[in-house]
Structures are given as structure tokens and as C-alpha cells.
PDB file of C-alpha atoms in Angstrom:
ATOM      1  CA  MET A   1      28.286  28.772 -25.580  1.00 56.00           C
ATOM      2  CA  ASN A   2      25.706  29.512 -23.031  1.00 76.00           C
ATOM      3  CA  ASN A   3      27.600  33.015 -22.411  1.00 82.00           C
ATOM      4  CA  GLU A   4      27.402  33.873 -26.285  1.00 85.00           C
ATOM      5  CA  LEU A   5      24.342  33.174 -26.380  1.00 82.00           C
ATOM      6  CA  LEU A   6      23.734  35.354 -23.045  1.00 84.00           C
ATOM      7  CA  ARG A   7      25.776  38.397 -23.841  1.00 87.00           C
ATOM      8  CA  GLN A   8      22.996  38.862 -26.869  1.00 89.00           C
ATOM      9  CA  LEU A   9      20.165  39.135 -24.747  1.00 88.00           C
ATOM     10  CA  THR A  10      18.767  42.350 -22.533  1.00 89.00           C
ATOM     11  CA  VAL A  11      19.216  42.585 -19.531  1.00 90.00           C
ATOM     12  CA  PRO A  12      15.482  42.492 -19.229  1.00 89.00           C
ATOM     13  CA  GLU A  13      15.611  39.063 -21.190  1.00 89.00           C
ATOM     14  CA  GLN A  14      18.330  38.275 -18.658  1.00 90.00           C
ATOM     15  CA  THR A  15      16.153  38.595 -15.591  1.00 91.00           C
ATOM     16  CA  LEU A  16      14.104  36.352 -17.462  1.00 90.00           C
ATOM     17  CA  VAL A  17      16.230  33.497 -17.758  1.00 91.00           C
ATOM     18  CA  ASP A  18      17.538  33.528 -14.384  1.00 92.00           C
ATOM     19  CA  ALA A  19      13.692  33.333 -13.360  1.00 93.00           C
ATOM     20  CA  GLU A  20      13.123  30.341 -15.914  1.00 93.00           C
ATOM     21  CA  ILE A  21      15.885  28.625 -14.690  1.00 94.00           C
ATOM     22  CA  GLN A  22      14.756  29.096 -10.807  1.00 94.00           C
ATOM     23  CA  ARG A  23      11.324  27.954 -11.918  1.00 94.00           C
ATOM     24  CA  ARG A  24      11.912  24.654 -14.343  1.00 94.00           C
ATOM     25  CA  THR A  25      15.245  23.371 -12.416  1.00 95.00           C
ATOM     26  CA  LYS A  26      15.228  21.100  -9.881  1.00 95.00           C
ATOM     27  CA  SER A  27      16.043  21.199  -6.556  1.00 95.00           C
ATOM     28  CA  GLU A  28      19.809  20.228  -5.495  1.00 96.00           C
ATOM     29  CA  ALA A  29      18.416  20.371  -1.708  1.00 97.00           C
ATOM     30  CA  ALA A  30      15.735  18.309  -2.146  1.00 97.00           C
ATOM     31  CA  THR A  31      17.771  15.993  -4.133  1.00 97.00           C
ATOM     32  CA  TYR A  32      19.658  15.672  -1.152  1.00 97.00           C
ATOM     33  CA  ILE A  33      17.546  14.912   0.656  1.00 97.00           C
ATOM     34  CA  LEU A  34      16.115  11.100  -1.137  1.00 97.00           C
ATOM     35  CA  ALA A  35      19.394  10.293  -1.383  1.00 97.00           C
ATOM     36  CA  VAL A  36      19.848  10.326   2.319  1.00 96.00           C
ATOM     37  CA  THR A  37      16.471   8.932   2.734  1.00 96.00           C
ATOM     38  CA  PHE A  38      15.606   6.552  -0.067  1.00 96.00           C
ATOM     39  CA  GLY A  39      19.099   7.241  -1.580  1.00 95.00           C
ATOM     40  CA  CYS A  40      19.631   3.090  -1.592  1.00 94.00           C
ATOM     41  CA  PHE A  41      16.329   2.626  -3.680  1.00 95.00           C
ATOM     42  CA  GLY A  42      16.946   5.393  -6.206  1.00 96.00           C
ATOM     43  CA  ALA A  43      14.432   8.005  -4.848  1.00 97.00           C
ATOM     44  CA  HIS A  44      17.179  11.102  -5.689  1.00 97.00           C
ATOM     45  CA  ARG A  45      17.656   9.703  -9.478  1.00 97.00           C
ATOM     46  CA  TYR A  46      13.697   8.928 -10.024  1.00 97.00           C
ATOM     47  CA  TYR A  47      13.565  12.612  -8.734  1.00 97.00           C
ATOM     48  CA  ARG A  48      16.308  14.168 -11.350  1.00 97.00           C
ATOM     49  CA  GLY A  49      14.599  12.494 -14.041  1.00 96.00           C
ATOM     50  CA  LYS A  50      17.854   9.522 -13.932  1.00 96.00           C
ATOM     51  CA  THR A  51      14.472   6.667 -14.394  1.00 96.00           C
ATOM     52  CA  GLY A  52      16.787   4.001 -16.808  1.00 96.00           C
ATOM     53  CA  THR A  53      19.325   4.393 -13.081  1.00 96.00           C
ATOM     54  CA  ALA A  54      16.870   4.965 -11.083  1.00 97.00           C
ATOM     55  CA  VAL A  55      15.045   1.213 -12.042  1.00 97.00           C
ATOM     56  CA  ALA A  56      18.096  -0.761 -11.943  1.00 96.00           C
ATOM     57  CA  MET A  57      19.167   1.266  -7.920  1.00 96.00           C
ATOM     58  CA  THR A  58      15.122  -0.139  -6.664  1.00 96.00           C
ATOM     59  CA  LEU A  59      15.909  -2.992  -8.428  1.00 96.00           C
ATOM     60  CA  ILE A  60      19.054  -4.620  -7.480  1.00 96.00           C
ATOM     61  CA  PRO A  61      18.022  -5.119  -3.435  1.00 94.00           C
ATOM     62  CA  PHE A  62      14.857  -6.996  -4.219  1.00 93.00           C
ATOM     63  CA  LEU A  63      16.715  -9.298  -6.804  1.00 95.00           C
ATOM     64  CA  THR A  64      19.360  -9.864  -4.516  1.00 94.00           C
ATOM     65  CA  PHE A  65      17.269 -10.739  -1.783  1.00 91.00           C
ATOM     66  CA  GLY A  66      18.716  -7.584   0.256  1.00 89.00           C
ATOM     67  CA  LEU A  67      22.255  -8.059  -0.082  1.00 92.00           C
ATOM     68  CA  GLY A  68      22.599  -5.578  -3.217  1.00 92.00           C
ATOM     69  CA  ILE A  69      21.612  -3.003  -0.775  1.00 94.00           C
ATOM     70  CA  PHE A  70      25.315  -2.959   0.323  1.00 94.00           C
ATOM     71  CA  ILE A  71      26.020  -1.833  -3.909  1.00 95.00           C
ATOM     72  CA  THR A  72      23.570   0.558  -4.061  1.00 96.00           C
ATOM     73  CA  TYR A  73      24.721   2.649  -0.417  1.00 95.00           C
ATOM     74  CA  ILE A  74      27.813   2.880  -2.035  1.00 96.00           C
ATOM     75  CA  TRP A  75      25.996   4.260  -5.499  1.00 96.00           C
ATOM     76  CA  MET A  76      24.082   5.859  -3.477  1.00 96.00           C
ATOM     77  CA  ILE A  77      26.959   7.815  -1.584  1.00 97.00           C
ATOM     78  CA  VAL A  78      28.825   8.940  -5.455  1.00 97.00           C
ATOM     79  CA  ASP A  79      25.530  10.253  -6.766  1.00 97.00           C
ATOM     80  CA  LEU A  80      25.789  12.746  -3.629  1.00 97.00           C
ATOM     81  CA  CYS A  81      28.854  13.877  -5.050  1.00 97.00           C
ATOM     82  CA  LEU A  82      27.747  13.681  -8.346  1.00 97.00           C
ATOM     83  CA  ILE A  83      24.518  15.881  -7.443  1.00 97.00           C
ATOM     84  CA  PRO A  84      26.025  19.753  -7.472  1.00 97.00           C
ATOM     85  CA  GLY A  85      27.474  18.439 -11.757  1.00 97.00           C
ATOM     86  CA  TRP A  86      23.712  17.605 -12.394  1.00 97.00           C
ATOM     87  CA  GLN A  87      22.224  21.025 -10.835  1.00 97.00           C
ATOM     88  CA  ARG A  88      25.111  22.953 -13.062  1.00 96.00           C
ATOM     89  CA  ALA A  89      24.208  20.863 -16.080  1.00 96.00           C
ATOM     90  CA  ASP A  90      20.419  21.206 -15.571  1.00 96.00           C
ATOM     91  CA  GLU A  91      20.676  24.820 -15.059  1.00 95.00           C
ATOM     92  CA  ALA A  92      22.912  25.280 -17.933  1.00 95.00           C
ATOM     93  CA  GLU A  93      20.537  23.280 -20.061  1.00 95.00           C
ATOM     94  CA  VAL A  94      17.621  24.934 -19.265  1.00 94.00           C
ATOM     95  CA  GLU A  95      19.326  28.803 -19.700  1.00 93.00           C
ATOM     96  CA  ARG A  96      20.600  27.876 -23.163  1.00 93.00           C
ATOM     97  CA  THR A  97      17.036  26.679 -24.192  1.00 93.00           C
ATOM     98  CA  THR A  98      15.118  29.599 -22.564  1.00 91.00           C
ATOM     99  CA  ALA A  99      18.032  31.658 -24.613  1.00 90.00           C
ATOM    100  CA  GLN A 100      18.097  30.439 -28.059  1.00 91.00           C
ATOM    101  CA  TYR A 101      13.940  30.713 -27.196  1.00 92.00           C
ATOM    102  CA  LEU A 102      13.788  34.004 -26.572  1.00 90.00           C
ATOM    103  CA  LEU A 103      16.879  35.216 -29.276  1.00 90.00           C
ATOM    104  CA  ASP A 104      14.555  32.961 -32.089  1.00 90.00           C
ATOM    105  CA  ARG A 105      11.174  35.000 -30.961  1.00 89.00           C
ATOM    106  CA  ARG A 106      12.826  37.854 -31.762  1.00 86.00           C
ATOM    107  CA  GLN A 107      14.393  36.981 -34.853  1.00 85.00           C
ATOM    108  CA  THR A 108      11.017  35.779 -35.763  1.00 85.00           C
ATOM    109  CA  GLU A 109       9.249  39.133 -34.532  1.00 79.00           C
ATOM    110  CA  ALA A 110      11.711  41.086 -36.516  1.00 75.00           C
ATOM    111  CA  THR A 111      11.268  39.659 -39.683  1.00 75.00           C
ATOM    112  CA  THR A 112       7.556  39.206 -39.552  1.00 66.00           C
ATOM    113  CA  PHE A 113       5.034  42.150 -40.201  1.00 59.00           C
ATOM    114  CA  HIS A 114       1.754  42.099 -40.492  1.00 57.00           C
ATOM    115  CA  THR A 115      -0.993  44.033 -43.172  1.00 55.00           C
ATOM    116  CA  ASP A 116      -4.781  43.675 -42.737  1.00 54.00           C
ATOM    117  CA  ASP A 117      -4.550  40.873 -40.819  1.00 56.00           C
ATOM    118  CA  THR A 118      -2.424  39.163 -42.977  1.00 56.00           C
ATOM    119  CA  THR A 119       1.145  37.777 -42.058  1.00 55.00           C
ATOM    120  CA  TYR A 120       4.200  38.063 -44.157  1.00 55.00           C
ATOM    121  CA  GLY A 121       7.507  37.387 -43.208  1.00 55.00           C
ATOM    122  CA  ALA A 122      10.096  34.579 -42.831  1.00 51.00           C
ATOM    123  CA  ALA A 123       8.226  33.707 -39.900  1.00 49.00           C
ATOM    124  CA  ALA A 124       9.419  30.253 -38.578  1.00 45.00           C
ATOM    125  CA  TYR A 125       6.885  29.099 -36.445  1.00 48.00           C
ATOM    126  CA  PRO A 126       3.350  30.735 -35.814  1.00 50.00           C
ATOM    127  CA  VAL A 127       3.684  34.311 -34.342  1.00 49.00           C
ATOM    128  CA  VAL A 128       2.011  34.064 -31.352  1.00 47.00           C
ATOM    129  CA  SER A 129       1.444  38.156 -31.104  1.00 47.00           C
ATOM    130  CA  ALA A 130       1.017  39.665 -33.467  1.00 44.00           C
ATOM    131  CA  THR A 131       3.630  42.698 -33.179  1.00 46.00           C
ATOM    132  CA  THR A 132       3.699  46.016 -35.653  1.00 45.00           C
ATOM    133  CA  LEU A 133       7.248  47.271 -36.878  1.00 47.00           C
ATOM    134  CA  ILE A 134       8.899  50.478 -35.091  1.00 49.00           C
ATOM    135  CA  GLN A 135       6.303  53.218 -36.505  1.00 49.00           C
ATOM    136  CA  PRO A 136       7.017  56.891 -35.996  1.00 52.00           C
ATOM    137  CA  ASN A 137       5.821  58.960 -33.157  1.00 54.00           C
ATOM    138  CA  SER A 138       3.591  60.830 -35.205  1.00 58.00           C
ATOM    139  CA  VAL A 139       2.122  57.943 -36.266  1.00 57.00           C
ATOM    140  CA  ILE A 140       1.585  56.297 -32.817  1.00 61.00           C
ATOM    141  CA  GLU A 141       0.380  59.796 -31.365  1.00 65.00           C
ATOM    142  CA  SER A 142      -2.456  60.001 -33.752  1.00 66.00           C
ATOM    143  CA  GLU A 143      -3.578  56.829 -33.313  1.00 67.00           C
ATOM    144  CA  VAL A 144      -3.563  57.569 -28.829  1.00 64.00           C
ATOM    145  CA  ILE A 145      -5.601  60.436 -30.039  1.00 72.00           C
ATOM    146  CA  ALA A 146      -7.914  58.956 -31.925  1.00 69.00           C
ATOM    147  CA  GLU A 147      -8.699  55.924 -29.649  1.00 70.00           C
ATOM    148  CA  THR A 148      -8.751  58.795 -26.798  1.00 70.00           C
ATOM    149  CA  HIS A 149     -11.131  61.095 -28.546  1.00 67.00           C
ATOM    150  CA  ALA A 150     -13.577  57.498 -29.222  1.00 70.00           C
ATOM    151  CA  THR A 151     -13.290  56.827 -25.652  1.00 69.00           C
ATOM    152  CA  SER A 152     -14.597  60.388 -24.990  1.00 67.00           C
ATOM    153  CA  MET A 153     -17.161  60.073 -26.966  1.00 72.00           C
ATOM    154  CA  SER A 154     -18.543  56.729 -25.831  1.00 69.00           C
ATOM    155  CA  LEU A 155     -18.632  57.641 -22.378  1.00 67.00           C
ATOM    156  CA  ALA A 156     -20.043  61.468 -22.935  1.00 68.00           C
ATOM    157  CA  SER A 157     -23.312  59.987 -24.634  1.00 73.00           C
ATOM    158  CA  THR A 158     -23.289  57.145 -21.550  1.00 72.00           C
ATOM    159  CA  SER A 159     -23.268  59.608 -19.589  1.00 69.00           C
ATOM    160  CA  THR A 160     -25.847  61.650 -21.266  1.00 75.00           C
ATOM    161  CA  SER A 161     -28.018  59.024 -20.718  1.00 75.00           C
ATOM    162  CA  ILE A 162     -27.538  58.316 -17.654  1.00 75.00           C
ATOM    163  CA  SER A 163     -28.367  61.409 -16.981  1.00 74.00           C
ATOM    164  CA  ALA A 164     -31.848  61.707 -19.617  1.00 73.00           C
ATOM    165  CA  SER A 165     -32.891  58.149 -17.590  1.00 74.00           C
ATOM    166  CA  ILE A 166     -31.586  60.042 -13.966  1.00 76.00           C
ATOM    167  CA  SER A 167     -33.676  62.940 -14.745  1.00 74.00           C
ATOM    168  CA  THR A 168     -36.849  61.051 -16.210  1.00 74.00           C
ATOM    169  CA  SER A 169     -36.833  58.868 -13.002  1.00 72.00           C
ATOM    170  CA  LEU A 170     -37.042  61.666 -10.604  1.00 71.00           C
ATOM    171  CA  ALA A 171     -39.336  63.350 -12.635  1.00 69.00           C
ATOM    172  CA  ASP A 172     -41.911  60.166 -12.442  1.00 68.00           C
ATOM    173  CA  ASN A 173     -41.263  59.711  -8.981  1.00 64.00           C
ATOM    174  CA  HIS A 174     -42.105  63.736  -8.462  1.00 62.00           C
ATOM    175  CA  ASP A 175     -44.917  63.560  -9.763  1.00 62.00           C
ATOM    176  CA  GLU A 176     -46.062  60.567  -8.288  1.00 61.00           C
ATOM    177  CA  LEU A 177     -45.699  62.539  -4.595  1.00 58.00           C
TER     178      LEU A 177
END
């Protein structure tokens, strides 16, 4: 199922999915360290979010006055074999949710257009960033030229203002000498 989703993504989107997997999945090494050091009390299961069974592993030794520690040690050894499967399942889930989110977002942005600060289209949820449909290069070029002209005019008036201020200041200082 994830392969079908991943084939629909662009290369930058696939890179984003990989980054999300790295960011959102738990460390397999940390899971092993917790399992070996405090595994009989379920520390590795708490870390992986398996809280129900972690509580059971914590309570068994205490409720059996220490005799249940043998059960949790066996359970911990079994868990050491299960950790790679947990890791793969977590990575697959993050991959699936991230890819689906990107595809949904792309679809929403493609079916949403903006006119005079009003949003129209089949937006399933609020659009975070306004995007415009693809415009002809001539429209984009004219907007860039207009913006560049406005910026240069603003800089010219600022430059004129600063030079006038400096000239006045120099003239005042020259008169004082």
C-alpha cells in the first residue's frame, strides 16, 4: 500500500517523507538499551508507547513479591526478538501518514483558488498557505517588474532623503565652524 502512495510523490516529497521517518520514529538502539537494562520492568515498552503491557510488566514482579521477575525476564527476551518488527511497523505507519498528508495537501491546493482574499474550491480543511494556480510567464514577469520598479523607486526616494539630510547636517556643521 505504501509503495503505491510513494510512487505518486515527487522526489522532494519523498525526501520529506524520509526526513519525517527519521524525525518521528523511536530509536531502535534506545529500545534495545532500555530492554536490556530495565526490560523486566517494561521500560522499553513504555518508550515504544505500549503502555498497557508495560504496566503489566511493571506490576507482575511487585504483585508476586519478586517471583514474577522470571516471567518478565522471559517476556523481555521475547521482546528483544520483536523490536525490529516494531521498528518496521512504526516506520511504515509514519511513511503512510506522511505520504497521505502530502497527497491530500497537493489535492487541496490544486482545487483551491483565491480571488480578492476569498477562497473558493473543494477545500476539505482550512488552507494554511494561499497558492495561486499556474499563471502565464508574462503575468508573473509583469508582476516582478512592477514590484522591482516600486522597490527601486522607494530606494531612490530614501536615498534622496538621506543625502539631503546629510547635506543639511554638513552645511550646519560648516556654518558652526
